[in-house]
Amino acid sequence: MSNHAAGDGTVGKAIAVLDQIAVCERPVRFSEILKESLYPKATLYRLVQTLTNQGMLNYDEENGTYALGFRLVKLAHSAWRQSSLAPIARSFLDLLATETDETLHLAQMNDGQVLYIDKRNAASPVEMFSSAGKTGPGHCTGVGKAILAYMAPKDQAKALTRQSFFQYTKNTIITENALKSELVEISKTGLAFDHEEHEAGIICIAAPILNSRGRAIGAISLTSTTNRNSIQSLKAHTETLKNTAMKIAKAAESWQFPN
Amino acid sequence: MSNHAAGDGTVGKAIAVLDQIAVCERPVRFSEILKESLYPKATLYRLVQTLTNQGMLNYDEENGTYALGFRLVKLAHSAWRQSSLAPIARSFLDLLATETDETLHLAQMNDGQVLYIDKRNAASPVEMFSSAGKTGPGHCTGVGKAILAYMAPKDQAKALTRQSFFQYTKNTIITENALKSELVEISKTGLAFDHEEHEAGIICIAAPILNSRGRAIGAISLTSTTNRNSIQSLKAHTETLKNTAMKIAKAAESWQFPN
DNA sequence: AATTCTGTTCCATTATGTGGAACATTTTGT
DNA sequence: ACAAAATGTTCCACATAATGGAACAGAATT
């Protein structure tokens, strides 16, 4: 008799509450949560209480507001180390950063969305969660398209259904068919581009990180602005980028079971 | 009749499972979780299943292992932006980094533990285990002591009970009384030190970030190695560090309700 | 002092989660 | 090849734990 999306059980509901609070930019009051919530007041109240004394939410007594708690940050750190490519890719990215002196991204795909896992900034160094954990669309980012191009057909199809095909800029690809044929192109060359498709003035080249069966487990990209570079000039880095992707892939392969 | 620590309800149990998986460095099998778990097989099984199809856990079909899922990373990103000092402190840290050219940390305290929120790396990167989401002890880190020194007495007492007083190095303070008197010293000067108390060869100076009532809401530290610096030489940065802390405090104060 | 808005508690009802045990599947040993 | 052990999955009678309508309490507005 239940329906709401795909929410299983009580923990499903609790997590949904977290999600709801996550989309708010700033700490929220109970009533604000309630307003948007599917659940009745008393139920929501209990959920929020439970989450709070679990440290998943943080209650600010001053203002009576709730925000996502630090326990999440702590857990995420473990997640990041345990199931992302970041720890493996780290040294290779450092090297690539010094070689190219451009902004780099490491990303993986999660449910059709691009999830940025690590970043190297051209000018200022290391800024962790500012980018790690950030998500982006698949259909109009270099990393997104690179990964999509190297997914198993079944997974690709599923991921494509998750794309919004929102038109961020005038270059954004907004139809599934157009995207599909671009993906075919990408899978021939092993290189994806972002021609200001997500943000005006921002371009990038991206290469997939492949497992032994030739499926993408992530991607890296090299980003610049149209002021400083063109796609053509970025192409100078093609081999370095691809090489780094390959090295990460190899490292990931042999990283299984270090025990 | 229930007891286990302070686990409320089903979601409490679910979160406990996450925690348990977090402490494992690498992906784990179901049976490994079961071995350590308080819960009976069938119960645990259902919890893990629920968490998995919520994206809080990630199941690797290849090896039949579970790891913390990307949804956590995504949530943590929101948490970081929403309830940490990092977004506010960012620009000030950037400035401080260029001014001092040393390694910087921004940390907050969570349940007696130091939680690192952001970091700036010196040009010659000290390879240390610390980045956002990483936790550390309170009793033997600069940021930890800086924050403890400026907590409300009640909170401080509670936080002190959470300290392990583990002796990391020969300089580590290992008794509550010794720590307490150091905290008094710190609260007079507004500056805390780490004399290789957590890791041999690593020293730092730290300053608390205070709210309007003079309580710590976080701390920043400037770290170096005994090869390159001494506590004395680090003291040259005292004013710059304190100033930055004050600026962050002020920014935090006026950041409430940007609506 | 009356009205609204927000947050908290109560409690009978029932849906949800529980966990022992049986079953299925894979791995290990001889 | 066969037994034995370890691991993973499903079942179901049972009871705990979540539900939500409604009443209550506190602040904030008017």
Coordinates of C-alpha atoms (C1' of nucleotides) in Angstrom, one line a residue:
Chain A
M1 CA 0.0 0.0 0.0
S2 CA 3.0 2.3 0.3
N3 CA 4.3 4.2 -2.7
H4 CA 6.6 7.3 -2.2
A5 CA 9.2 6.8 -4.8
A6 CA 11.0 3.7 -3.6
G7 CA 11.2 4.2 0.1
D8 CA 11.8 1.0 2.0
G9 CA 10.9 0.9 5.6
T10 CA 11.7 3.3 8.3
V11 CA 15.3 3.9 7.5
G12 CA 14.3 4.8 3.9
K13 CA 12.1 7.5 5.3
A14 CA 14.9 8.7 7.6
I15 CA 17.3 8.9 4.7
A16 CA 14.7 10.8 2.7
V17 CA 14.5 13.4 5.4
L18 CA 18.3 13.8 5.2
D19 CA 18.0 14.3 1.5
Q20 CA 15.3 16.8 2.0
I21 CA 17.4 18.8 4.4
A22 CA 20.4 18.5 2.1
V23 CA 18.8 20.4 -0.7
C24 CA 18.2 23.4 1.5
E25 CA 21.2 25.6 1.3
R26 CA 21.0 26.6 4.9
P27 CA 19.9 25.3 8.3
V28 CA 16.1 24.8 8.4
R29 CA 13.5 24.9 11.1
F30 CA 11.3 22.0 11.9
S31 CA 8.3 23.6 10.3
E32 CA 10.1 24.2 7.1
I33 CA 10.9 20.5 6.8
L34 CA 7.3 19.7 7.7
K35 CA 6.0 21.9 5.0
E36 CA 7.8 20.0 2.3
S37 CA 7.5 16.6 3.9
L38 CA 5.3 13.7 2.9
Y39 CA 5.1 12.5 6.5
P40 CA 2.7 13.7 9.2
K41 CA 4.0 16.0 11.9
A42 CA 4.5 13.5 14.7
T43 CA 6.2 11.0 12.5
L44 CA 8.5 13.5 11.0
Y45 CA 9.2 14.8 14.5
R46 CA 10.4 11.4 15.7
L47 CA 12.5 10.8 12.6
V48 CA 14.2 14.2 13.1
Q49 CA 14.8 13.5 16.8
T50 CA 16.3 10.1 16.1
L51 CA 18.6 11.5 13.4
T52 CA 19.6 14.3 15.6
N53 CA 20.7 12.2 18.5
Q54 CA 22.5 10.0 16.1
G55 CA 24.6 12.9 14.9
M56 CA 23.2 12.7 11.4
L57 CA 21.5 16.0 12.0
N58 CA 22.8 18.8 14.0
Y59 CA 20.4 20.9 16.0
D60 CA 21.2 24.5 16.6
E61 CA 19.7 25.5 19.9
E62 CA 20.2 29.2 19.3
N63 CA 18.0 29.3 16.3
G64 CA 16.1 26.1 16.5
T65 CA 17.4 24.9 13.2
Y66 CA 18.5 21.6 11.8
A67 CA 21.4 21.0 9.5
L68 CA 23.2 17.9 8.3
G69 CA 25.5 16.6 11.0
F70 CA 29.2 16.0 11.1
R71 CA 28.7 12.3 11.5
L72 CA 27.9 12.3 7.8
V73 CA 31.1 14.1 7.0
K74 CA 33.0 11.5 9.0
L75 CA 31.3 8.6 7.3
A76 CA 31.8 10.2 3.9
H77 CA 35.5 10.4 4.5
S78 CA 35.5 6.6 5.0
A79 CA 33.4 6.2 1.9
W80 CA 35.8 8.3 0.0
R81 CA 38.8 6.3 1.0
Q82 CA 37.1 3.0 0.8
S83 CA 35.1 3.0 -2.4
S84 CA 36.3 5.8 -4.6
L85 CA 39.2 6.0 -7.0
A86 CA 40.5 9.0 -5.2
P87 CA 43.1 7.4 -3.0
I88 CA 44.4 5.4 -5.9
A89 CA 44.4 8.2 -8.3
R90 CA 45.8 10.8 -6.0
S91 CA 49.5 10.6 -6.8
F92 CA 48.8 10.3 -10.6
L93 CA 46.7 13.4 -10.4
D94 CA 49.4 15.3 -8.5
L95 CA 51.8 14.4 -11.2
L96 CA 49.4 15.4 -14.0
A97 CA 48.8 18.7 -12.2
T98 CA 52.4 19.7 -12.2
E99 CA 52.9 18.5 -15.8
T100 CA 50.0 20.4 -17.2
D101 CA 49.3 23.2 -14.7
E102 CA 45.6 23.1 -15.5
T103 CA 42.5 22.3 -13.4
L104 CA 41.8 18.6 -13.1
H105 CA 38.8 16.6 -12.0
L106 CA 38.4 13.0 -11.0
A107 CA 34.8 11.8 -11.2
Q108 CA 32.7 8.7 -11.0
M109 CA 29.2 8.1 -12.0
N110 CA 26.4 7.4 -9.6
D111 CA 22.9 6.7 -10.8
G112 CA 23.4 8.7 -14.0
Q113 CA 24.8 11.7 -12.2
V114 CA 28.5 12.7 -12.3
L115 CA 30.0 12.7 -8.8
Y116 CA 33.2 14.7 -8.4
I117 CA 35.6 12.8 -6.3
D118 CA 38.8 14.8 -6.4
K119 CA 40.2 17.9 -7.9
R120 CA 43.4 19.8 -8.6
N121 CA 43.2 23.5 -9.1
A122 CA 45.4 25.3 -11.5
A123 CA 46.1 28.2 -9.1
S124 CA 45.3 27.4 -5.6
P125 CA 46.0 23.9 -4.2
V126 CA 43.8 21.3 -2.5
E127 CA 40.3 22.0 -1.6
M128 CA 38.6 18.9 -0.6
F129 CA 34.9 18.7 -0.1
S130 CA 34.4 21.9 -1.9
S131 CA 34.5 19.8 -5.0
A132 CA 34.5 16.3 -3.7
G133 CA 31.0 15.2 -3.3
K134 CA 29.6 17.8 -5.7
T135 CA 27.4 16.4 -8.4
G136 CA 26.8 17.4 -12.0
P137 CA 24.8 16.3 -15.0
G138 CA 26.0 13.5 -17.2
H139 CA 24.8 14.7 -20.6
C140 CA 26.9 17.8 -20.8
T141 CA 30.1 17.3 -18.9
G142 CA 33.3 15.9 -20.3
V143 CA 33.6 13.3 -17.5
G144 CA 30.0 12.4 -17.8
K145 CA 30.1 11.7 -21.5
A146 CA 33.4 9.9 -21.2
I147 CA 31.9 7.5 -18.6
L148 CA 28.6 7.1 -20.5
A149 CA 30.5 6.2 -23.6
Y150 CA 32.2 3.3 -21.9
M151 CA 29.3 1.8 -20.0
A152 CA 27.8 -1.6 -20.6
P153 CA 24.8 -1.1 -23.0
K154 CA 22.3 -2.0 -20.3
D155 CA 23.8 0.4 -17.7
Q156 CA 24.2 3.1 -20.3
A157 CA 20.5 2.9 -21.3
K158 CA 19.5 3.2 -17.7
A159 CA 21.9 6.1 -17.1
L160 CA 20.5 7.9 -20.1
T161 CA 17.0 7.8 -18.7
R162 CA 18.3 9.7 -15.7
Q163 CA 19.6 12.6 -17.8
S164 CA 17.6 15.8 -17.6
F165 CA 18.8 17.0 -20.9
F166 CA 18.5 20.4 -19.5
Q167 CA 19.9 23.1 -21.8
Y168 CA 22.5 24.8 -19.7
T169 CA 24.1 26.7 -22.6
K170 CA 23.4 27.0 -26.3
N171 CA 25.9 24.2 -26.9
T172 CA 24.2 21.7 -24.6
I173 CA 23.1 18.5 -26.2
I174 CA 19.5 18.2 -25.4
T175 CA 18.3 15.0 -27.2
E176 CA 19.1 11.5 -26.3
N177 CA 19.8 10.6 -29.9
A178 CA 22.3 13.4 -30.4
L179 CA 24.0 12.4 -27.2
K180 CA 24.1 8.7 -28.3
S181 CA 25.8 9.4 -31.5
E182 CA 28.3 11.6 -29.7
L183 CA 29.0 8.7 -27.3
V184 CA 29.7 6.5 -30.3
E185 CA 32.3 9.0 -31.5
I186 CA 33.8 9.2 -28.0
S187 CA 34.1 5.5 -27.8
K188 CA 36.1 5.5 -31.0
T189 CA 38.7 8.0 -29.9
G190 CA 38.7 7.5 -26.2
L191 CA 38.4 11.2 -25.6
A192 CA 35.4 13.4 -24.7
F193 CA 35.0 17.1 -24.9
D194 CA 33.0 19.8 -23.3
H195 CA 32.5 22.6 -25.7
E196 CA 31.0 25.0 -23.2
E197 CA 28.1 22.7 -22.9
H198 CA 27.6 23.0 -19.2
E199 CA 28.8 26.5 -18.5
A200 CA 29.6 29.3 -20.9
G201 CA 33.3 29.9 -21.2
I202 CA 34.3 26.6 -19.7
I203 CA 35.8 23.9 -21.8
C204 CA 37.4 20.6 -21.1
I205 CA 38.8 17.3 -22.4
A206 CA 38.2 14.1 -20.6
A207 CA 39.3 10.5 -20.7
P208 CA 37.6 7.5 -19.2
I209 CA 39.3 5.2 -16.7
L210 CA 38.6 1.7 -17.8
N211 CA 38.6 -1.7 -16.1
S212 CA 40.0 -4.9 -17.6
R213 CA 36.7 -5.4 -19.5
G214 CA 36.9 -2.0 -21.1
R215 CA 34.1 -0.5 -18.9
A216 CA 34.5 2.9 -17.3
I217 CA 35.0 3.0 -13.6
G218 CA 35.5 6.8 -13.7
A219 CA 37.0 9.6 -15.7
I220 CA 39.5 12.4 -15.5
S221 CA 39.2 15.8 -17.1
L222 CA 41.3 18.8 -17.8
T223 CA 39.4 22.0 -17.6
S224 CA 40.1 25.5 -18.8
T225 CA 38.4 28.7 -19.9
T226 CA 37.9 30.0 -23.4
N227 CA 39.9 33.0 -22.5
R228 CA 43.0 31.0 -21.9
N229 CA 42.5 28.1 -24.2
S230 CA 40.6 26.4 -26.9
I231 CA 39.7 22.8 -27.4
Q232 CA 42.4 22.7 -30.0
S233 CA 45.1 23.9 -27.6
L234 CA 43.8 21.5 -24.9
K235 CA 44.3 18.7 -27.2
A236 CA 48.0 19.1 -26.7
H237 CA 47.5 17.3 -23.4
T238 CA 45.6 14.4 -24.9
E239 CA 48.3 11.8 -24.6
T240 CA 49.3 12.9 -21.1
L241 CA 45.7 12.7 -20.0
K242 CA 45.1 9.4 -21.5
N243 CA 48.2 8.0 -20.1
T244 CA 47.3 9.1 -16.6
A245 CA 43.9 7.5 -17.0
M246 CA 45.6 4.3 -18.0
K247 CA 47.9 4.4 -15.1
I248 CA 45.1 5.0 -12.7
A249 CA 43.2 2.1 -14.3
K250 CA 46.1 -0.2 -13.9
A251 CA 46.6 0.8 -10.3
A252 CA 43.0 0.2 -9.6
E253 CA 43.1 -3.2 -11.1
S254 CA 45.9 -4.4 -8.9
W255 CA 44.5 -2.7 -5.8
Q256 CA 41.9 -5.4 -5.3
F257 CA 42.5 -7.3 -2.1
P258 CA 45.6 -5.9 -0.6
N259 CA 45.4 -8.5 2.1
Chain B
M1 CA 15.1 -3.8 27.6
S2 CA 17.4 -2.6 24.9
N3 CA 20.9 -1.5 25.7
H4 CA 23.5 -1.3 22.9
A5 CA 25.2 2.0 23.5
A6 CA 22.4 4.4 22.7
G7 CA 20.8 2.9 19.7
D8 CA 17.4 4.2 19.1
G9 CA 15.1 2.3 16.9
T10 CA 15.7 0.8 13.6
V11 CA 17.5 3.7 12.0
G12 CA 19.9 3.7 14.9
K13 CA 20.7 0.1 14.1
A14 CA 21.1 0.9 10.4
I15 CA 23.5 3.8 11.2
A16 CA 25.5 1.5 13.5
V17 CA 26.0 -0.8 10.6
L18 CA 27.3 2.1 8.5
D19 CA 29.7 2.9 11.3
Q20 CA 30.9 -0.6 11.6
I21 CA 31.6 -0.8 7.9
A22 CA 33.3 2.6 8.0
V23 CA 36.0 1.3 10.4
C24 CA 37.0 -1.4 8.0
E25 CA 39.6 0.0 5.6
R26 CA 38.4 -2.0 2.7
P27 CA 35.2 -3.4 1.3
V28 CA 33.8 -6.2 3.4
R29 CA 31.8 -9.4 2.9
F30 CA 28.5 -9.9 4.6
S31 CA 29.9 -12.6 6.9
E32 CA 32.6 -10.2 8.1
I33 CA 30.0 -7.7 9.1
L34 CA 28.0 -10.4 10.8
K35 CA 31.0 -11.6 12.8
E36 CA 31.4 -8.2 14.4
S37 CA 27.7 -7.4 14.6
L38 CA 25.4 -7.3 17.5
Y39 CA 22.4 -8.2 15.4
P40 CA 21.3 -11.7 14.3
K41 CA 21.9 -12.8 10.7
A42 CA 18.5 -12.2 9.3
T43 CA 18.1 -8.8 10.8
L44 CA 21.5 -7.7 9.7
Y45 CA 20.8 -9.0 6.3
R46 CA 17.7 -6.9 5.9
L47 CA 19.5 -3.8 7.2
V48 CA 22.3 -4.2 4.8
Q49 CA 19.9 -4.7 1.9
T50 CA 17.9 -1.6 2.8
L51 CA 21.0 0.5 3.1
T52 CA 22.3 -0.9 -0.2
N53 CA 19.3 -0.1 -2.2
Q54 CA 19.3 3.3 -0.6
G55 CA 22.7 3.9 -1.9
M56 CA 24.2 4.3 1.5
L57 CA 26.1 1.1 0.9
N58 CA 27.6 0.0 -2.4
Y59 CA 27.5 -3.7 -3.3
D60 CA 30.3 -5.0 -5.5
E61 CA 28.8 -7.9 -7.4
E62 CA 32.3 -9.1 -8.5
N63 CA 33.6 -9.8 -5.1
G64 CA 30.4 -9.8 -3.1
T65 CA 31.6 -7.0 -0.9
Y66 CA 30.0 -4.0 0.7
A67 CA 31.5 -0.6 1.0
L68 CA 30.1 2.8 2.1
G69 CA 28.2 4.3 -0.8
F70 CA 28.4 7.4 -2.8
R71 CA 25.2 8.8 -1.4
L72 CA 27.1 9.4 1.8
V73 CA 29.7 11.4 -0.1
K74 CA 26.9 13.5 -1.7
L75 CA 25.2 14.1 1.6
A76 CA 28.4 15.0 3.3
H77 CA 29.1 17.6 0.7
S78 CA 25.8 19.3 1.6
A79 CA 26.7 18.9 5.3
W80 CA 30.0 20.5 4.7
R81 CA 28.5 23.5 3.0
Q82 CA 25.7 23.8 5.3
S83 CA 27.0 23.3 8.8
S84 CA 30.7 23.7 8.7
L85 CA 32.9 26.8 8.9
A86 CA 34.7 25.8 5.7
P87 CA 32.7 27.8 3.2
I88 CA 33.0 30.9 5.4
A89 CA 36.6 30.4 6.2
R90 CA 37.7 29.5 2.7
S91 CA 38.8 32.9 1.4
F92 CA 40.6 33.7 4.7
L93 CA 42.5 30.5 4.6
D94 CA 43.5 31.1 1.1
L95 CA 44.9 34.4 2.1
L96 CA 46.6 33.0 5.1
A97 CA 48.1 30.3 3.0
T98 CA 49.7 32.7 0.6
E99 CA 50.9 34.9 3.5
T100 CA 52.5 32.2 5.5
D101 CA 53.2 29.5 2.9
E102 CA 52.7 26.8 5.5
T103 CA 50.2 24.0 6.0
L104 CA 46.9 25.0 7.5
H105 CA 44.1 23.2 9.0
L106 CA 40.6 24.2 9.8
A107 CA 38.9 22.0 12.4
Q108 CA 35.8 21.7 14.5
M109 CA 35.0 19.5 17.4
N110 CA 32.5 16.7 17.3
D111 CA 31.8 14.8 20.4
G112 CA 35.3 15.3 21.8
Q113 CA 37.0 14.4 18.6
V114 CA 38.7 16.8 16.3
L115 CA 37.1 16.8 12.8
Y116 CA 39.2 18.3 10.1
I117 CA 37.1 20.4 7.8
D118 CA 39.6 22.0 5.4
K119 CA 43.2 22.1 4.7
R120 CA 45.8 24.1 2.7
N121 CA 49.0 22.5 1.8
A122 CA 52.3 24.2 1.9
A123 CA 54.2 24.3 -1.4
S124 CA 56.5 21.6 -0.1
P125 CA 53.8 19.3 0.9
V126 CA 54.2 17.7 4.3
E127 CA 52.9 14.2 3.7
M128 CA 50.6 13.9 6.6
F129 CA 47.4 12.0 7.1
S130 CA 44.8 14.6 7.3
S131 CA 42.1 16.1 5.1
A132 CA 38.5 16.9 5.3
G133 CA 36.4 14.4 7.1
K134 CA 39.4 12.9 8.9
T135 CA 39.2 12.9 12.6
G136 CA 41.8 13.1 15.3
P137 CA 42.2 13.1 19.0
G138 CA 41.5 16.2 21.0
H139 CA 44.0 15.9 23.8
C140 CA 47.1 16.1 21.7
T141 CA 46.4 18.3 18.7
G142 CA 46.8 22.0 18.5
V143 CA 43.3 22.6 17.2
G144 CA 41.9 20.1 19.7
K145 CA 43.4 21.9 22.7
A146 CA 42.5 25.3 21.3
I147 CA 38.9 24.4 21.1
L148 CA 38.8 22.5 24.4
A149 CA 40.2 25.6 26.1
Y150 CA 37.3 27.7 25.0
M151 CA 34.4 25.4 25.6
A152 CA 31.7 26.0 28.1
P153 CA 32.7 24.3 31.3
K154 CA 30.0 21.7 31.0
D155 CA 30.8 20.9 27.4
Q156 CA 34.5 20.8 28.2
A157 CA 34.0 18.3 31.0
K158 CA 32.0 16.1 28.7
A159 CA 34.5 16.4 25.9
L160 CA 37.3 15.5 28.3
T161 CA 35.7 12.3 29.2
R162 CA 35.8 11.4 25.6
Q163 CA 39.6 11.7 25.4
S164 CA 41.5 8.5 25.1
F165 CA 44.7 10.1 26.5
F166 CA 46.5 7.6 24.3
Q167 CA 50.3 8.3 24.3
Y168 CA 51.1 8.9 20.7
T169 CA 54.5 10.2 21.3
K170 CA 56.7 10.9 24.3
N171 CA 55.4 14.4 24.5
T172 CA 51.7 13.5 24.5
I173 CA 49.8 14.7 27.6
I174 CA 48.3 11.6 29.1
T175 CA 46.5 12.8 32.2
E176 CA 43.3 14.8 32.4
N177 CA 44.8 17.1 35.1
A178 CA 47.9 17.9 33.1
L179 CA 45.7 18.7 30.1
K180 CA 43.3 20.8 32.2
S181 CA 46.1 23.1 33.4
E182 CA 47.4 23.4 29.9
L183 CA 44.0 24.4 28.8
V184 CA 44.0 27.2 31.4
E185 CA 47.3 28.4 30.0
I186 CA 45.9 28.4 26.5
S187 CA 42.8 30.3 27.5
K188 CA 45.1 33.1 28.8
T189 CA 47.1 33.5 25.7
G190 CA 44.6 32.4 23.0
L191 CA 47.1 30.2 21.4
A192 CA 47.7 26.5 21.6
F193 CA 50.7 24.5 20.6
D194 CA 51.5 21.0 19.5
H195 CA 55.0 20.1 20.5
E196 CA 55.2 16.8 18.6
E197 CA 52.4 15.5 20.8
H198 CA 50.5 13.6 18.1
E199 CA 53.2 12.7 15.7
A200 CA 57.0 12.9 16.0
G201 CA 58.5 15.7 14.0
I202 CA 55.2 17.5 13.5
I203 CA 54.6 20.8 15.4
C204 CA 51.9 23.4 15.1
I205 CA 50.4 26.5 16.6
A206 CA 46.6 26.9 16.7
A207 CA 44.1 29.6 17.5
P208 CA 40.4 29.1 18.4
I209 CA 37.6 30.7 16.4
L210 CA 35.2 32.2 18.9
N211 CA 31.6 33.2 18.8
S212 CA 30.3 36.3 20.4
R213 CA 30.1 34.7 23.8
G214 CA 33.8 33.7 23.7
R215 CA 33.1 30.0 23.0
A216 CA 35.1 28.1 20.4
I217 CA 33.2 27.1 17.3
G218 CA 36.3 25.8 15.6
A219 CA 40.0 26.4 15.3
I220 CA 42.8 26.9 12.7
S221 CA 46.3 25.7 12.9
L222 CA 49.5 26.3 11.2
T223 CA 51.6 23.1 10.9
S224 CA 55.2 22.4 10.2
T225 CA 58.0 19.9 10.8
T226 CA 60.9 20.1 13.2
N227 CA 63.2 20.0 10.3
R228 CA 62.0 23.2 8.8
N229 CA 60.8 25.0 11.9
S230 CA 60.6 25.2 15.7
I231 CA 57.7 26.4 17.8
Q232 CA 59.7 29.5 18.3
S233 CA 59.9 30.3 14.7
L234 CA 56.2 29.4 14.1
K235 CA 55.4 32.0 16.7
A236 CA 56.3 34.6 14.2
H237 CA 52.9 33.9 12.6
T238 CA 51.0 34.3 15.8
E239 CA 49.3 37.6 15.0
T240 CA 48.5 36.6 11.4
L241 CA 46.9 33.4 12.6
K242 CA 44.9 35.0 15.4
N243 CA 43.8 37.7 13.0
T244 CA 42.6 35.2 10.5
A245 CA 40.7 33.4 13.3
M246 CA 39.1 36.6 14.3
K247 CA 38.1 37.4 10.8
I248 CA 36.5 34.0 10.3
A249 CA 34.7 34.4 13.6
K250 CA 33.3 37.8 12.5
A251 CA 32.2 36.4 9.2
A252 CA 30.6 33.4 10.8
E253 CA 28.7 35.8 13.2
S254 CA 27.2 37.8 10.4
W255 CA 26.5 34.8 8.2
Q256 CA 23.4 33.8 10.1
F257 CA 20.3 34.0 8.1
P258 CA 21.4 35.3 4.7
N259 CA 17.7 35.5 3.7
Chain C
dA1 C1' -6.1 39.1 26.3
dA2 C1' -7.0 36.8 22.0
dT3 C1' -5.0 34.6 17.9
dT4 C1' -1.7 32.4 15.2
dC5 C1' 2.4 29.9 14.6
dT6 C1' 5.6 26.6 16.1
dG7 C1' 7.2 22.7 18.6
dT8 C1' 6.2 18.6 21.8
dT9 C1' 3.8 14.7 24.1
dC10 C1' 0.1 11.0 24.3
dC11 C1' -1.7 6.6 23.2
dA12 C1' -4.7 3.1 20.9
dT13 C1' -3.9 0.9 16.5
dT14 C1' -1.3 -1.7 13.3
dA15 C1' 2.3 -1.9 10.3
dT16 C1' 7.2 -3.1 10.5
dG17 C1' 10.9 -5.1 11.9
dT18 C1' 12.5 -9.4 14.3
dG19 C1' 15.2 -13.6 14.5
dG20 C1' 15.1 -18.7 14.8
dA21 C1' 15.4 -22.1 11.7
dA22 C1' 15.2 -24.1 7.2
dC23 C1' 16.9 -23.8 2.6
dA24 C1' 20.2 -22.7 -1.2
dT25 C1' 24.6 -21.9 -2.9
dT26 C1' 29.3 -21.7 -3.0
dT27 C1' 33.9 -23.1 -1.1
dT28 C1' 37.0 -26.2 1.2
dG29 C1' 38.8 -30.5 2.4
dT30 C1' 39.9 -35.6 1.8
Chain D
dA1 C1' 33.6 -37.3 -6.6
dC2 C1' 31.6 -36.8 -2.3
dA3 C1' 31.2 -35.0 2.2
dA4 C1' 31.6 -31.2 5.2
dA5 C1' 31.9 -26.5 6.3
dA6 C1' 31.1 -21.8 5.3
dT7 C1' 28.5 -18.3 3.3
dG8 C1' 24.3 -16.2 1.6
dT9 C1' 19.1 -15.9 1.1
dT10 C1' 14.2 -16.8 2.2
dC11 C1' 10.2 -17.9 5.4
dC12 C1' 6.9 -16.9 8.7
dA13 C1' 4.6 -16.7 13.5
dC14 C1' 5.4 -13.1 16.8
dA15 C1' 6.1 -8.8 19.2
dT16 C1' 8.3 -4.7 19.1
dA17 C1' 8.5 -0.4 17.4
dA18 C1' 6.7 3.1 14.2
dT19 C1' 2.3 5.5 13.1
dG20 C1' -0.6 9.7 13.1
dG21 C1' -4.7 12.0 14.8
dA22 C1' -5.5 14.9 18.3
dA23 C1' -4.7 17.4 22.3
dC24 C1' -1.3 20.3 24.7
dA25 C1' 2.3 23.8 25.6
dG26 C1' 5.1 28.0 24.5
dA27 C1' 6.4 31.9 21.7
dA28 C1' 5.6 35.3 18.9
dT29 C1' 2.2 38.6 16.7
dT30 C1' -1.8 41.5 16.8

